[in-house]
DNA sequence: GGAATAT
DNA sequence: ATATTCCAACGCCTA
DNA sequence: TAGGCG
């Protein structure tokens, strides 16, 4: 399917009233970022977050592909951990991305593993989740501390602004490890950084144990879990875009600093493009961390 | 956004 | 004919 | 073993 032949509807419907974006603007965003975004979606089970009446109307997550999706949209059977099957969309091309945007999918959330090795993640992600009011320079510093530790244990760190309030520090993996081993490594990395600054950072899930501390969320590193895909537009009033950054750009970028307009102006190759050339071993990283 | 179901 | 409803779920921690 | 959490 040619992405420019996908039938579109209600292009003038307001979707982000504060940011002044219409449904057509959302679709145009995804059309423009497709070349950079699709490689990050390819082969991965996708969860859609759809807002048919804009972000002011109710939204919903959707895993099971709708029956009315056309047959050129790839749908794969994905087993659930405790029995059952989800018929996930796998977005391997620009036409599907545009089609799903016209279905009012604003956010795209993806697995950390691909269809050919569902049990073996090729990404490790630590999600930096601040409470309100933490200065961005502190968040950047936390991202850099994580990155430094990643490098020490042989992982290559990549950062993205989430489009919301925080950053993700991700690393490519060689898929030799399963989710359990990967999650354990991610927790050990986060705990290692948090232990050096226990008044600022925590890995505790429960809100009443966090206080005002920044939550280092490692729970994305599990089967059936997702993280927000690069170049996803967030369904928030500021219309931030999840944006892969160079480590240099991090110093001058807010978590929600990229809007669709600013992304369209940015003429930069995808900072995460060469990620898969740096896939690393979880077991080697675990051994390195133990020293 | 669109199909299925209830009124 | 029109209105309402549905559209997610893993694993870890605490209680 | 159910519920919070993202
Ligand atoms: Mn987050
Ligand atoms: Mn509607």
Coordinates of C-alpha atoms (C1' of nucleotides) and ligand atoms in Angstrom, one line a residue:
Chain A
X1 CA 0.0 0.0 0.0
X2 CA 1.2 3.5 -0.9
X3 CA 1.1 5.7 2.2
X4 CA -0.2 8.6 0.2
X5 CA -3.1 6.5 -1.1
X6 CA -4.5 5.7 2.4
X7 CA -8.0 7.1 2.7
X8 CA -8.2 9.9 5.3
X9 CA -11.2 11.4 7.2
X10 CA -12.1 14.4 9.4
X11 CA -8.8 16.2 8.8
X12 CA -10.0 19.5 10.4
X13 CA -11.3 17.9 13.6
X14 CA -9.6 19.5 16.5
X15 CA -7.4 16.9 18.3
X16 CA -5.1 19.1 20.5
X17 CA -7.2 22.3 21.3
X18 CA -4.4 24.0 23.3
X19 CA -1.6 23.3 20.9
X20 CA -3.9 24.0 18.0
X21 CA -3.4 20.7 16.2
X22 CA -6.1 19.0 14.1
X23 CA -6.5 15.3 13.3
X24 CA -4.9 16.2 9.9
X25 CA -1.9 17.6 11.7
X26 CA -1.4 14.4 13.7
X27 CA -1.6 12.3 10.5
X28 CA 0.8 14.7 8.7
X29 CA 3.3 14.3 11.6
X30 CA 3.3 10.5 11.3
X31 CA 3.6 10.8 7.5
X32 CA 6.7 13.0 7.9
X33 CA 8.5 10.9 10.5
X34 CA 7.6 7.6 8.9
X35 CA 11.1 7.0 7.5
X36 CA 12.7 7.5 10.9
X37 CA 10.0 5.9 13.0
X38 CA 9.0 2.8 11.1
X39 CA 12.4 1.0 11.7
X40 CA 11.7 1.3 15.4
X41 CA 8.3 -0.3 15.0
X42 CA 9.2 -3.0 12.6
X43 CA 8.6 -6.5 13.9
X44 CA 7.3 -5.4 17.3
X45 CA 3.9 -6.0 18.7
X46 CA 2.2 -2.6 18.9
X47 CA -0.2 -1.2 21.5
X48 CA -2.3 1.7 20.2
X49 CA -3.6 4.6 22.3
X50 CA -6.5 6.0 20.4
X51 CA -8.5 9.3 20.9
X52 CA -11.2 9.4 18.3
X53 CA -12.5 12.7 19.7
X54 CA -9.2 14.3 20.4
X55 CA -7.3 14.3 23.7
X56 CA -10.2 16.0 25.4
X57 CA -12.5 13.1 24.7
X58 CA -11.9 9.7 26.2
X59 CA -8.9 7.7 25.0
X60 CA -8.3 3.9 25.2
X61 CA -5.5 1.4 24.8
X62 CA -6.0 -1.2 22.1
X63 CA -4.0 -4.4 21.6
X64 CA -6.3 -6.6 19.6
X65 CA -6.5 -5.4 16.0
X66 CA -10.0 -4.3 15.0
X67 CA -11.8 -6.6 12.5
X68 CA -12.3 -3.7 10.1
X69 CA -8.6 -3.1 9.6
X70 CA -7.7 -3.7 6.0
X71 CA -5.8 -6.9 5.1
X72 CA -2.6 -5.1 4.2
X73 CA -2.1 -4.3 7.9
X74 CA 0.1 -6.9 9.4
X75 CA -1.5 -8.7 12.3
X76 CA 0.3 -11.4 14.4
X77 CA -0.8 -13.8 17.1
X78 CA 1.1 -13.1 20.3
X79 CA 0.7 -15.5 23.2
X80 CA -0.2 -14.0 26.6
X81 CA 1.9 -15.1 29.5
X82 CA -0.9 -17.0 31.3
X83 CA -2.8 -18.3 28.3
X84 CA -4.7 -16.6 25.6
X85 CA -3.7 -14.8 22.4
X86 CA -3.6 -11.2 21.3
X87 CA -3.9 -10.4 17.6
X88 CA -1.3 -7.5 17.6
X89 CA -0.8 -5.1 14.8
X90 CA 2.9 -5.0 13.7
X91 CA 3.6 -1.8 11.9
X92 CA 6.2 -2.5 9.3
X93 CA 5.5 0.3 6.8
X94 CA 4.5 3.9 6.4
X95 CA 1.0 3.1 5.0
X96 CA 0.1 1.2 8.2
X97 CA 1.4 4.1 10.3
X98 CA -0.8 6.6 8.4
X99 CA -3.7 4.3 8.5
X100 CA -3.5 3.9 12.3
X101 CA -3.1 7.7 12.7
X102 CA -6.3 8.1 10.7
X103 CA -7.9 5.6 13.1
X104 CA -7.1 8.3 15.8
X105 CA -4.1 6.5 17.2
X106 CA -2.1 9.3 18.8
X107 CA 0.4 7.2 20.8
X108 CA 2.3 4.1 19.7
X109 CA 3.7 1.8 22.4
X110 CA 6.0 -1.0 21.4
X111 CA 7.4 -4.2 22.9
X112 CA 11.1 -4.6 23.7
X113 CA 11.3 -7.7 21.6
X114 CA 10.3 -8.6 18.1
X115 CA 8.1 -11.3 16.5
X116 CA 11.0 -13.6 15.6
X117 CA 12.2 -13.7 19.3
X118 CA 9.4 -12.6 21.5
X119 CA 11.0 -14.0 24.7
X120 CA 14.4 -12.3 24.1
X121 CA 14.4 -8.5 24.2
X122 CA 16.7 -6.5 22.0
X123 CA 16.2 -3.4 24.1
X124 CA 16.8 -2.5 27.8
X125 CA 15.0 0.6 28.9
X126 CA 15.2 2.6 32.2
X127 CA 12.4 5.2 32.4
X128 CA 13.2 8.3 34.4
X129 CA 9.9 9.3 36.0
X130 CA 10.1 12.5 38.0
X131 CA 7.4 13.9 40.3
X132 CA 6.3 17.3 39.5
X133 CA 8.7 20.2 40.0
X134 CA 12.1 18.5 39.5
X135 CA 14.4 20.8 37.5
X136 CA 15.3 19.4 34.1
X137 CA 19.1 19.7 34.8
X138 CA 18.6 17.1 37.5
X139 CA 16.9 14.8 35.1
X140 CA 19.6 15.2 32.5
X141 CA 22.2 14.5 35.2
X142 CA 20.4 11.3 36.1
X143 CA 20.3 10.3 32.5
X144 CA 24.0 10.9 32.1
X145 CA 24.8 8.9 35.3
X146 CA 22.8 5.9 33.9
X147 CA 24.6 6.3 30.6
X148 CA 28.0 6.3 32.3
X149 CA 27.2 3.1 34.1
X150 CA 25.8 1.5 30.9
X151 CA 29.1 2.2 29.2
X152 CA 31.1 0.7 32.2
X153 CA 29.3 -2.6 31.8
X154 CA 29.6 -2.7 28.0
X155 CA 26.1 -1.4 27.0
X156 CA 25.8 1.5 24.5
X157 CA 23.3 4.0 25.9
X158 CA 20.8 6.0 23.9
X159 CA 18.5 8.7 25.2
X160 CA 15.1 10.0 24.2
X161 CA 12.9 12.8 25.5
X162 CA 9.6 11.0 26.2
X163 CA 7.5 14.0 25.2
X164 CA 6.0 13.9 28.7
X165 CA 8.0 14.7 31.9
X166 CA 11.0 12.5 31.7
X167 CA 13.7 10.7 29.6
X168 CA 14.3 7.1 28.7
X169 CA 17.9 5.7 28.7
X170 CA 17.8 2.7 26.3
X171 CA 20.4 0.1 25.2
X172 CA 20.4 -2.4 22.3
X173 CA 20.8 -6.1 23.3
X174 CA 22.0 -9.1 21.4
X175 CA 18.9 -11.2 22.4
X176 CA 21.0 -13.8 24.2
X177 CA 19.1 -13.1 27.4
X178 CA 15.4 -13.6 28.3
X179 CA 13.2 -11.0 30.0
X180 CA 13.9 -12.2 33.5
X181 CA 17.7 -11.8 33.1
X182 CA 17.2 -8.4 31.4
X183 CA 14.9 -7.1 34.1
X184 CA 17.3 -8.2 36.8
X185 CA 20.1 -6.3 35.1
X186 CA 18.0 -3.2 34.6
X187 CA 17.1 -3.3 38.3
X188 CA 20.7 -3.8 39.3
X189 CA 21.7 -0.8 37.2
X190 CA 19.0 1.4 38.5
X191 CA 19.6 0.4 42.1
X192 CA 23.4 1.0 41.6
X193 CA 22.7 4.6 40.6
X194 CA 20.0 5.1 43.1
X195 CA 22.2 3.9 46.0
X196 CA 24.6 6.7 45.4
X197 CA 21.8 9.2 45.8
X198 CA 19.0 7.6 47.9
X199 CA 17.3 10.9 48.7
X200 CA 16.9 11.8 45.0
X201 CA 16.2 8.4 43.4
X202 CA 14.2 5.3 44.0
X203 CA 13.2 2.1 42.2
X204 CA 10.2 1.6 44.5
X205 CA 7.0 1.1 42.6
X206 CA 4.6 2.2 45.4
X207 CA 3.9 5.9 45.4
X208 CA 3.8 6.2 49.2
X209 CA 7.4 4.8 49.4
X210 CA 8.7 7.2 46.8
X211 CA 8.0 10.5 48.5
X212 CA 9.3 13.3 46.3
X213 CA 12.0 11.1 44.7
X214 CA 12.5 10.4 41.0
X215 CA 11.3 7.0 40.1
X216 CA 13.7 4.9 38.0
X217 CA 11.1 2.6 36.4
X218 CA 12.6 -0.7 35.2
X219 CA 9.3 -2.5 34.9
X220 CA 9.1 -1.9 31.2
X221 CA 11.7 -4.7 30.8
X222 CA 9.2 -7.6 31.0
X223 CA 7.2 -9.8 28.6
X224 CA 4.1 -8.0 27.3
X225 CA 5.3 -4.6 28.6
X226 CA 5.9 -1.7 26.3
X227 CA 7.7 1.7 26.1
X228 CA 6.7 4.7 24.1
X229 CA 8.0 4.4 20.5
X230 CA 10.4 7.0 19.2
X231 CA 8.6 9.8 17.3
X232 CA 5.3 9.1 19.1
X233 CA 3.2 12.2 19.7
X234 CA 2.0 12.2 23.3
X235 CA -1.7 12.8 24.1
X236 CA -1.0 15.7 26.4
X237 CA -1.8 19.4 26.1
X238 CA 1.7 20.4 25.2
X239 CA 1.8 17.9 22.2
X240 CA 5.3 16.7 23.0
X241 CA 6.9 14.2 20.7
X242 CA 9.0 11.3 22.0
X243 CA 12.4 12.2 20.4
X244 CA 15.7 10.3 20.2
X245 CA 18.5 12.7 21.1
X246 CA 22.2 12.9 20.8
X247 CA 24.0 13.2 24.1
X248 CA 24.9 16.7 23.1
X249 CA 21.3 17.6 22.4
X250 CA 20.2 16.4 25.8
X251 CA 21.9 19.4 27.4
X252 CA 19.5 21.8 25.6
X253 CA 16.3 19.7 25.4
X254 CA 13.2 19.6 27.6
X255 CA 11.4 16.3 28.0
X256 CA 8.5 17.7 26.0
X257 CA 10.6 20.2 24.0
X258 CA 9.9 18.8 20.6
X259 CA 6.5 19.5 19.1
X260 CA 5.4 18.2 15.6
X261 CA 6.4 21.6 14.1
X262 CA 9.9 21.5 15.7
X263 CA 10.3 17.9 14.6
X264 CA 9.4 18.8 11.0
X265 CA 12.0 21.6 11.1
X266 CA 14.7 19.3 12.5
X267 CA 16.8 18.0 9.6
X268 CA 18.8 15.4 11.5
X269 CA 19.4 11.8 10.9
X270 CA 17.8 9.6 13.6
X271 CA 20.1 9.6 16.6
X272 CA 19.0 6.0 17.3
X273 CA 19.6 4.8 13.7
X274 CA 22.7 2.8 14.3
X275 CA 21.5 1.2 17.5
X276 CA 21.4 -2.3 16.3
X277 CA 25.1 -2.2 15.4
X278 CA 25.8 -1.9 19.1
X279 CA 23.8 -4.8 20.5
X280 CA 25.4 -6.1 23.7
X281 CA 25.2 -9.1 26.0
X282 CA 23.2 -9.0 29.2
X283 CA 25.2 -11.7 30.9
X284 CA 28.5 -9.9 30.2
X285 CA 27.0 -6.7 31.6
X286 CA 25.8 -8.5 34.7
X287 CA 29.3 -9.9 35.3
X288 CA 30.9 -6.5 34.7
X289 CA 28.5 -4.9 37.2
X290 CA 29.4 -7.5 39.8
X291 CA 33.0 -6.3 39.8
Chain B
dG1 C1' -13.5 5.5 14.6
dG2 C1' -16.4 2.1 13.8
dA3 C1' -18.9 -2.2 14.8
dA4 C1' -22.1 -4.3 17.9
dT5 C1' -25.7 -4.0 21.0
dA6 C1' -29.5 -1.7 23.6
dT7 C1' -33.3 1.5 23.6
Chain C
dA1 C1' -33.2 5.6 13.9
dT2 C1' -30.4 6.9 17.5
dA3 C1' -27.8 6.2 21.9
dT4 C1' -24.4 3.6 24.3
dT5 C1' -20.7 0.6 24.9
dC6 C1' -16.4 -1.4 23.9
dC7 C1' -11.6 -1.2 22.6
dA8 C1' -4.8 -3.5 27.9
dA9 C1' -2.6 -6.4 31.1
dC10 C1' 2.9 -8.0 33.2
dG11 C1' 5.2 -8.6 37.1
dC12 C1' 6.8 -6.8 41.2
dC13 C1' 5.7 -5.0 45.8
dT14 C1' 2.8 -4.3 49.7
dA15 C1' -1.0 -5.2 52.6
Chain D
dT1 C1' -4.1 -13.6 47.1
dA2 C1' -5.8 -9.3 45.8
dG3 C1' -4.6 -4.4 44.5
dG4 C1' -1.4 -0.5 43.3
dC5 C1' 1.5 0.9 39.8
dG6 C1' 3.0 2.4 35.0
Ligands
LIG1 MN1 7.8 7.6 32.1
LIG2 MN1 -16.9 8.8 17.6

